[in-house]
Coordinates of C-alpha atoms in Angstrom, one line a residue:
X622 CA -17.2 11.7 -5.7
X623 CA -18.6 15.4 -5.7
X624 CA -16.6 18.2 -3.6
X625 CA -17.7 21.4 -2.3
X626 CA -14.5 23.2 -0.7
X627 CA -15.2 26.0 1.8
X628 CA -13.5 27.5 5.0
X629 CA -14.5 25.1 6.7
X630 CA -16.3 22.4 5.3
X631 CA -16.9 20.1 2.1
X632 CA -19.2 17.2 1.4
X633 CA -18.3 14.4 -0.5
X634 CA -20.5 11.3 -1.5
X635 CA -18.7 8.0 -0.5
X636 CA -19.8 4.1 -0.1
X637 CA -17.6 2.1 2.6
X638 CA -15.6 -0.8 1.7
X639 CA -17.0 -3.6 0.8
X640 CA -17.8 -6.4 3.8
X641 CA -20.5 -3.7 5.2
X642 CA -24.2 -3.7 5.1
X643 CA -24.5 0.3 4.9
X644 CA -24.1 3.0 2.6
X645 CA -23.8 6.6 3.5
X646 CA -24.5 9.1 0.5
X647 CA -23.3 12.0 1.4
X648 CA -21.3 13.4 4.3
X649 CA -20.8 17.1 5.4
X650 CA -17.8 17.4 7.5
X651 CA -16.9 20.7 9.6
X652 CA -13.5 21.1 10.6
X653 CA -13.7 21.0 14.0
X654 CA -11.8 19.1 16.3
X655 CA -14.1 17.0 17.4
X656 CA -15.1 16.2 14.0
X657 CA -11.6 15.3 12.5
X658 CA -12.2 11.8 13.9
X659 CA -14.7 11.2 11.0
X660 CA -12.7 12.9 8.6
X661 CA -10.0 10.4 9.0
X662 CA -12.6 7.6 8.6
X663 CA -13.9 8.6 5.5
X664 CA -10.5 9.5 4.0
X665 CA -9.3 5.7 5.0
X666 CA -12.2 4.1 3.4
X667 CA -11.7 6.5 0.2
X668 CA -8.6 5.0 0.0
X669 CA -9.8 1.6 0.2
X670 CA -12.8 1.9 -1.9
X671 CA -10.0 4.1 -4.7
X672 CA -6.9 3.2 -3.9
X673 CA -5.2 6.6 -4.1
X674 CA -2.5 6.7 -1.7
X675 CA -3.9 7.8 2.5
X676 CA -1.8 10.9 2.1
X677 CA -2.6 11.8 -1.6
X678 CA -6.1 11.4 -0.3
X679 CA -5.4 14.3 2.8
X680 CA -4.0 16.4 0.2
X681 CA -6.6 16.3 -2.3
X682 CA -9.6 16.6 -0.4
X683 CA -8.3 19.3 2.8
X684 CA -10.1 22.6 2.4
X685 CA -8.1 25.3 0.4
X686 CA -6.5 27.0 3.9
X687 CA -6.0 23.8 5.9
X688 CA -4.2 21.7 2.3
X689 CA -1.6 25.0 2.3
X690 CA -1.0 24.4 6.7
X691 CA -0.4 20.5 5.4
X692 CA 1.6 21.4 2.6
X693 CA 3.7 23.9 3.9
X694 CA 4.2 21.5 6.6
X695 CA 6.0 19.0 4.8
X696 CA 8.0 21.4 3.2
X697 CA 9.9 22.0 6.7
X698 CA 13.7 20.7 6.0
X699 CA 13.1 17.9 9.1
X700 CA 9.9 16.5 7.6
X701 CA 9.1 14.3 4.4
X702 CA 10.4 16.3 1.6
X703 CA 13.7 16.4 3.0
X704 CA 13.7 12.4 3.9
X705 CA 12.8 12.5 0.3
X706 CA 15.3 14.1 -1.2
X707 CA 18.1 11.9 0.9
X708 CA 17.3 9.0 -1.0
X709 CA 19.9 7.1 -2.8
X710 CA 19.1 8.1 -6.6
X711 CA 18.0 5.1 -8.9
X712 CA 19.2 5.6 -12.5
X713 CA 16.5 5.2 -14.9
X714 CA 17.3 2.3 -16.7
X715 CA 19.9 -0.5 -14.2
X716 CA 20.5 -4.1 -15.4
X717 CA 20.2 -5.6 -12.3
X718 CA 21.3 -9.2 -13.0
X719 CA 22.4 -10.8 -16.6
X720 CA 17.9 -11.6 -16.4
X721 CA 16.5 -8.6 -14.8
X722 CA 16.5 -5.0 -15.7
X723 CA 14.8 -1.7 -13.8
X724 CA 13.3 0.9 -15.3
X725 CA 12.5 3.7 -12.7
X726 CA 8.4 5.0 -14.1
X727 CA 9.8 8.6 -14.0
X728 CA 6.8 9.3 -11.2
X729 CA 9.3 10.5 -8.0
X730 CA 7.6 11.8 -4.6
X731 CA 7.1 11.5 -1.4
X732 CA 4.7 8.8 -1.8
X733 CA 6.5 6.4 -4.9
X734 CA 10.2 7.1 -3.4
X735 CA 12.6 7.7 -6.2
X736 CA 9.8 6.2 -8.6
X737 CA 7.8 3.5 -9.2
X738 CA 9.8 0.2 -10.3
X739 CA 8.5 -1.7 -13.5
X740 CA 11.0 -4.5 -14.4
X741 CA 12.2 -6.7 -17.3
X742 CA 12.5 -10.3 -16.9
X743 CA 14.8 -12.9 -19.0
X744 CA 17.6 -12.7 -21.4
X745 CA 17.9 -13.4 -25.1
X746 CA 15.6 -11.8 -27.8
X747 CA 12.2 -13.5 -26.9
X748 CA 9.8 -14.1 -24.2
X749 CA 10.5 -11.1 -22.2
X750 CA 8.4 -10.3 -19.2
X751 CA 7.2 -7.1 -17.9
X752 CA 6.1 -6.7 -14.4
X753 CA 4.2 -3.4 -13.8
X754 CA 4.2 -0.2 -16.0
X755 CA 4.2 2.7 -13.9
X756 CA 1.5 5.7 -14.1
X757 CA 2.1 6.5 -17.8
X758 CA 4.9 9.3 -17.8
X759 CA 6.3 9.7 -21.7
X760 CA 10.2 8.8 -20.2
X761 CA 9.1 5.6 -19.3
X762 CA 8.6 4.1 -22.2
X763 CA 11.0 5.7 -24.2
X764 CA 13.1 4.1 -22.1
X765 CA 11.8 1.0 -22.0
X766 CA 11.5 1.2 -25.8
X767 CA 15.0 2.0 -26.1
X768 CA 16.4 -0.5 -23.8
X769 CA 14.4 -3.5 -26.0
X770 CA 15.8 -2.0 -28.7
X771 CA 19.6 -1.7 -28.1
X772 CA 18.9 -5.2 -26.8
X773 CA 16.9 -6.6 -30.0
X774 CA 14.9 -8.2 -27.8
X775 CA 10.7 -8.1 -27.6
X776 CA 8.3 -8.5 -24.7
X777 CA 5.6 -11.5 -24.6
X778 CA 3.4 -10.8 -21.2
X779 CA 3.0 -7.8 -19.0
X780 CA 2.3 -9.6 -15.5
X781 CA 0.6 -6.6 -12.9
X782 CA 1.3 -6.9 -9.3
X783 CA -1.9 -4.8 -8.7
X784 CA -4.4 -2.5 -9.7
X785 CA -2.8 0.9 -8.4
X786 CA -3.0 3.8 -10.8
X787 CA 0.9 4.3 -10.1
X788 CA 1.5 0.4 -11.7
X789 CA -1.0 0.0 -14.5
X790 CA -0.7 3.8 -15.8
X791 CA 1.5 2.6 -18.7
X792 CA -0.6 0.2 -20.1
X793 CA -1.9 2.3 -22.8
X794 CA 2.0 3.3 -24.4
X795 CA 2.3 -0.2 -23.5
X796 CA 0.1 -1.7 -25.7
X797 CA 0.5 1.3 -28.5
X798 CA 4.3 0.5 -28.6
X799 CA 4.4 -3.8 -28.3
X800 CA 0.6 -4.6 -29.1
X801 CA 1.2 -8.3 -29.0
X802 CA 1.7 -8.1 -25.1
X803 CA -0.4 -10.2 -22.9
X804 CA -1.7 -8.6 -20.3
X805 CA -1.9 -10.3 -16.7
X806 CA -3.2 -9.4 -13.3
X807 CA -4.8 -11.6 -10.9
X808 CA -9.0 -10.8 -10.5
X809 CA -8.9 -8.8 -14.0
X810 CA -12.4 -7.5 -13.2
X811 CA -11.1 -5.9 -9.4
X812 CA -10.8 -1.9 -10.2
X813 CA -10.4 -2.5 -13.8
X814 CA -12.3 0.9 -15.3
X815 CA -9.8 1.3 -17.9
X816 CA -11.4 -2.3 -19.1
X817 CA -7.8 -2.9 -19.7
X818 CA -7.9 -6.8 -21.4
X819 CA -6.5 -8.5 -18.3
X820 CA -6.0 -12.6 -18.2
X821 CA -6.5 -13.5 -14.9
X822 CA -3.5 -14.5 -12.5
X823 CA -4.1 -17.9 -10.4
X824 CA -2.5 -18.6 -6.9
X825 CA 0.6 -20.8 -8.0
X826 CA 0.3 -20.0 -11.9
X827 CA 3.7 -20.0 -13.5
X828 CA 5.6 -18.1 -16.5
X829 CA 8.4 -19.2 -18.3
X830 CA 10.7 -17.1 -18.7
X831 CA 13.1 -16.1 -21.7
X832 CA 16.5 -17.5 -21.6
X833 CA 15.3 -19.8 -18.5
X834 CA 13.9 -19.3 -15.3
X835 CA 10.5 -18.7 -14.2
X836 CA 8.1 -16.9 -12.8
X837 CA 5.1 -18.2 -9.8
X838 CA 2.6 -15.8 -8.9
X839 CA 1.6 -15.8 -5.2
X840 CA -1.3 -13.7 -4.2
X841 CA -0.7 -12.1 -1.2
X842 CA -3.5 -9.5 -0.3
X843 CA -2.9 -6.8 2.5
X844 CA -1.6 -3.7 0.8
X845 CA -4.7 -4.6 -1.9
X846 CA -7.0 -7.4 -2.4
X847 CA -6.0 -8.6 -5.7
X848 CA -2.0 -7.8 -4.9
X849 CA 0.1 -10.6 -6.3
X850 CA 4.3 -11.2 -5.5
X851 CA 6.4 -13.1 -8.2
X852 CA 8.9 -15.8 -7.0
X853 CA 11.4 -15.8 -9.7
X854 CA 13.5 -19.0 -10.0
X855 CA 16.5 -18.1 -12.5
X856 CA 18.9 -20.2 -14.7
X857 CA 19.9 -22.5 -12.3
X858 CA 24.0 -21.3 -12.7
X859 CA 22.9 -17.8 -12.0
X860 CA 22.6 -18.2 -8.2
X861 CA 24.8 -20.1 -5.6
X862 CA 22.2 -22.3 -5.0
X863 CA 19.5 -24.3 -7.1
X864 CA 17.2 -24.4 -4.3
X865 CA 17.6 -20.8 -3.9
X866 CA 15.1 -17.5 -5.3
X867 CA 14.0 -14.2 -6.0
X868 CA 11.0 -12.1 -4.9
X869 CA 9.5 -9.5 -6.7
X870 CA 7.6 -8.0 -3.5
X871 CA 5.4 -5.2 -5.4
X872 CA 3.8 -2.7 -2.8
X873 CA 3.7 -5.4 0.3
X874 CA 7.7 -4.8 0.9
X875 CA 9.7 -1.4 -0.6
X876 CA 13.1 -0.8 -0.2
X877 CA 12.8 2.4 2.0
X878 CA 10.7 2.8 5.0
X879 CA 7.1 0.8 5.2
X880 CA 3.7 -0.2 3.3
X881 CA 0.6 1.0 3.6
X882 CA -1.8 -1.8 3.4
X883 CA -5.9 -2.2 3.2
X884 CA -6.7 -5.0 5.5
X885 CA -3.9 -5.6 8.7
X886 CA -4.6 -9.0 9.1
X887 CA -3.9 -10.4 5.3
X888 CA -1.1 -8.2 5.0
X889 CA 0.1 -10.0 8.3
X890 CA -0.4 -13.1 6.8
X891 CA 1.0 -12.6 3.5
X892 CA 4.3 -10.7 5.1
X893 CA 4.5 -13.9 6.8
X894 CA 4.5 -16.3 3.3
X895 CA 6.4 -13.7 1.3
X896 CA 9.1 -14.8 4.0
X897 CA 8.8 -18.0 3.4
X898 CA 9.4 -17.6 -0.4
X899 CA 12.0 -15.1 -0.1
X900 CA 15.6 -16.8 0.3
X901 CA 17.5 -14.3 -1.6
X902 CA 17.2 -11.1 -2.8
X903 CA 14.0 -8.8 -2.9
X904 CA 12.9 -6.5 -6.1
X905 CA 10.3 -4.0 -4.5
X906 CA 7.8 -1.5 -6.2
X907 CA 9.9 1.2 -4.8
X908 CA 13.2 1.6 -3.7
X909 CA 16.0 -0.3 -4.3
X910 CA 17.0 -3.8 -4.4
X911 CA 16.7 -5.8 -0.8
X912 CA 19.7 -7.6 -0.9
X913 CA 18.3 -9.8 2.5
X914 CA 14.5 -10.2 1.7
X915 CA 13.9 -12.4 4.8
X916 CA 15.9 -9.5 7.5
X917 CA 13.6 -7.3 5.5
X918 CA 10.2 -8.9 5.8
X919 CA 10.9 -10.0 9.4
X920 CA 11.6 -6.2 10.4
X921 CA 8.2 -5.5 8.9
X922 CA 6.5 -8.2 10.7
X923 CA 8.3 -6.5 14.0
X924 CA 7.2 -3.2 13.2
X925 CA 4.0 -4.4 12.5
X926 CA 4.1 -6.0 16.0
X927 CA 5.5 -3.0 17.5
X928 CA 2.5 -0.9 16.6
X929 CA 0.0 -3.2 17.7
X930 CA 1.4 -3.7 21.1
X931 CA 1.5 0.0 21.8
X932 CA -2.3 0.6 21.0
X933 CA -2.4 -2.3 23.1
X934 CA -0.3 -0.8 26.1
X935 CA -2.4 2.4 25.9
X936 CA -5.9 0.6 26.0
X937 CA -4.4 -1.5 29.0
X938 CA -3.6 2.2 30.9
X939 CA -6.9 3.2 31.0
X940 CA -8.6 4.6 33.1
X941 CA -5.5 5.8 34.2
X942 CA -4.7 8.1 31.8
X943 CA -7.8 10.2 30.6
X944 CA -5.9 13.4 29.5
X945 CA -5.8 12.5 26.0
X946 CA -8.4 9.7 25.8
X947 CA -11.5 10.8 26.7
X948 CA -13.1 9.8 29.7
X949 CA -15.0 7.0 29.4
X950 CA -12.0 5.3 26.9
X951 CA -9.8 5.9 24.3
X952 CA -10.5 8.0 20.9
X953 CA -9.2 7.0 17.8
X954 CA -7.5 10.3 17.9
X955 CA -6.2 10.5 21.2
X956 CA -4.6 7.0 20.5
X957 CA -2.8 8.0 17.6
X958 CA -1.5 12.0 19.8
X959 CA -0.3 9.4 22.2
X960 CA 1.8 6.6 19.8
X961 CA 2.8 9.0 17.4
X962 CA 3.9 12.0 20.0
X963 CA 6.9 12.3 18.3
X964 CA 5.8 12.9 15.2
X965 CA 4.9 16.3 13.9
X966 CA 0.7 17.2 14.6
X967 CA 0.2 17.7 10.9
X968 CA 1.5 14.0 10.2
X969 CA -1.1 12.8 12.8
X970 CA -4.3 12.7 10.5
X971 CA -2.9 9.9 7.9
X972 CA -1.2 8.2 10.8
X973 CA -4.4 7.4 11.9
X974 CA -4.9 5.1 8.9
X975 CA -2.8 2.4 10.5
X976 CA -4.1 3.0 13.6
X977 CA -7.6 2.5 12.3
X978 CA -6.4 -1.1 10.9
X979 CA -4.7 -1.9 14.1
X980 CA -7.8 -1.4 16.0
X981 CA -10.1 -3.6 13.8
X982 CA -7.6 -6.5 13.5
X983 CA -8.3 -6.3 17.6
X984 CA -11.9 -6.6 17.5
X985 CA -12.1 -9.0 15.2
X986 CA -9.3 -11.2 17.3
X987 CA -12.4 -10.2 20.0
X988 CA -9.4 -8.3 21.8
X989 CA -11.4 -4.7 21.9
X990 CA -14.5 -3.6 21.8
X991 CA -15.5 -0.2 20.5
X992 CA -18.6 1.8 22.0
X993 CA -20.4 3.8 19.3
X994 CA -21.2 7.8 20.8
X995 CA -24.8 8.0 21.9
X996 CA -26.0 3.9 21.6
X997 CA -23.8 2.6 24.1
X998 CA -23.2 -0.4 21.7
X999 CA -22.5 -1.4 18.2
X1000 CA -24.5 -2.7 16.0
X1001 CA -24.1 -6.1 14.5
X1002 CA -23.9 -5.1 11.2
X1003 CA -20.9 -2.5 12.1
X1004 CA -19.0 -5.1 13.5
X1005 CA -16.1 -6.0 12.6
X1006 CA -15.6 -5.3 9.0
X1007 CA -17.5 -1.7 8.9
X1008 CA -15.7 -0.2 12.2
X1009 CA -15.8 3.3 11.6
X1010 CA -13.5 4.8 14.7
X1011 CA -16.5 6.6 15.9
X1012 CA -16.7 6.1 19.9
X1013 CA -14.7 4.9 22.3
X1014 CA -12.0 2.0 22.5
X1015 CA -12.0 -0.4 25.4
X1016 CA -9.8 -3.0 26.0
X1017 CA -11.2 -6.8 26.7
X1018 CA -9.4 -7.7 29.4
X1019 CA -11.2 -10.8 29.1
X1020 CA -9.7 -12.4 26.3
X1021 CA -6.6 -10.0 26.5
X1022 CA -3.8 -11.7 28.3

């Protein structure tokens, strides 16, 4: 990706998500307001196409005056920073059970929470498994390190929920300190540039684990593609209940606020099969333990739901309302100044991310219809999977009850 910052535009050479016919090399983007709609698309396929963080994204590639408005924004006491800093604080090292022990990565911000979560699963001084490793930050593993030590115990496998930079970062000390590890991660070849040597993950595989217990893998794409959960089934005296398990929920459930997620409808799906597998307690990526997994999941699934019908509500009210929508129908950004009117203006352009997800799970479900400026129609081969957010949004009150 090449970058040209100026006071008012940059260019940056990008290729959409995969599922679409075209490519655009290069895009040159004034800051207007009529051209932040476009700016928002090509910053939530980056983050597809990347995986960096939708926010991370807005900060890296904003123009040197408008990045310091953003940034000073969220340093406002009633804004992110300040949600941030009243999080509970995680120690770095907790044994969570007599089989599972968190070490925070050492990465804290307003995007991982208090860190990212990389955990040790088992008990006695063999077959130890590792799921996730962080971004690579030197406290990690020392502590990780230290804790095997003090506990004369060894890891066998490294088992990685996905392919973020912020989970496999600490692969390299990783494999410098235990070089015996076996590495795991379902589709090994799926934003692997690192070549990192990955055996693959099936749907179902199982782990045994030290001490007893195992491990299933269950792939449940939405917040990535290749984004697996763990169902951990422990020694059998170690919960109430033999019937009863674990989830380790990786990025697709945390333990503060919500998920950001590449495609709406597999996340939907696999929110709704993580809920079937989760009777007990829930270990997320971030945040802290989920002591009701299925309460948890289901208020996802209802915020989830929540969002949807509003965009929904607002497409039903037009033409009514044509202040903020334009006149013909509904922008992508006068959707999101409508939903999110409560939230501070500078918050509004990564907002628009989920709002952008929303409206294509709707025109696939044939629910909307989006009207491309200055054709009057979409092409076939934007639609559904290449839906930039250029045009206006119609509801189909055909097909929408």
């Amino acid at each position: 990706m090449s970058r040209r910052e100026g006071w008012g535009s940059f260019e940056v050479g990008w290729r959409p998500s995969s599922g679409t016919t075209r490519c655009q090399d290069t895009i040159r983007i004034s800051l207007g307001t009529a051209q932040l709609q476009i700016m928002v698309e090509l910053i939530f396929h980056l983050q597809v196409t990347t995986g960096i963080t939708f926010g991370v994204l807005v900060m890296r590639l904003l123009p040197p005056f408008l990045h310091q408005h953003f940034h000073h924004h969220h340093r406002q006491p009633n804004h992110t920073l300040r949600k941030m800093a009243q999080l509970p604080p995680l120690p770095e090292v907790t044994p969570l059970t007599p089989s599972i022990t968190r070490i925070l990565a050492g990465n804290p911000s307003r995007f991982t929470l208090q860190g990212t979560n990389t955990y040790l699963v088992g008990s006695g001084p063999n077959n130890r498994i590792l799921i996730d490793t962080g971004e690579g930050k030197p406290s990690w593993i020392a502590a990780l390190k230290s804790f095997l030590s003090n506990s004369s115990a060894t890891i066998s496998k490294c088992i990685i929920t996905h392919w973020h930079g912020d989970h496999v970062g600490g692969i390299p000390d990783l494999l410098s300190a235990f070089p015996n590890v076996k590495l795991y991660k379902h589709r090994p070849d799926y934003h692997n540039p690192s070549n990192f040597p990955f055996l693959d993950i099936a749907d179902g595989q199982e782990f045994e684990v030290g001490g007893g217990g195992r491990l299933k893998a269950v792939w449940t794409p939405g917040h990535t593609e290749d984004h697996m959960v763990l169902q951990y089934f422990p020694p059998s005296s170690s919960l109430p209940s033999s019937s009863q398990s674990e989830l380790f929920t990786g990025d697709n459930v945390l333990g503060h606020g919500t998920a950001v997620f590449e495609d709406l409808a597999s996340y939907l799906t696999s929110l709704s099969k993580m809920k079937i597998l989760a009777t007990g307690k829930a270990y997320p990526g971030h945040g802290p333990v989920i002591e009701q997994a299925r309460d948890k999941i289901d208020e996802y699934i209802r915020h989830r739901k929540q969002r949807e019908d509003q965009v929904v509500q607002q497409l039903r009210q037009y033409p009514e309302i044509t202040a903020v929508g334009s006149e013909k129908g509904w922008t992508l950004m006068g959707l999101v100044r409508v939903i999110y009117k409560d939230v501070p203006e500078a918050l509004h352009l990564p907002a628009a991310g989920g709002v952008v997800q929303i409206l294509k799970k709707l025109e696939r479900e044939g629910r909307v219809r989006v009207v491309a400026e200055g054709d009057g129609g979409m092409g076939e081969e934007d639609s559904p999977s290449g839906w930039r957010g250029k045009g206006e949004v119609f509801l189909d009150r055909k097909r929408d009850a």
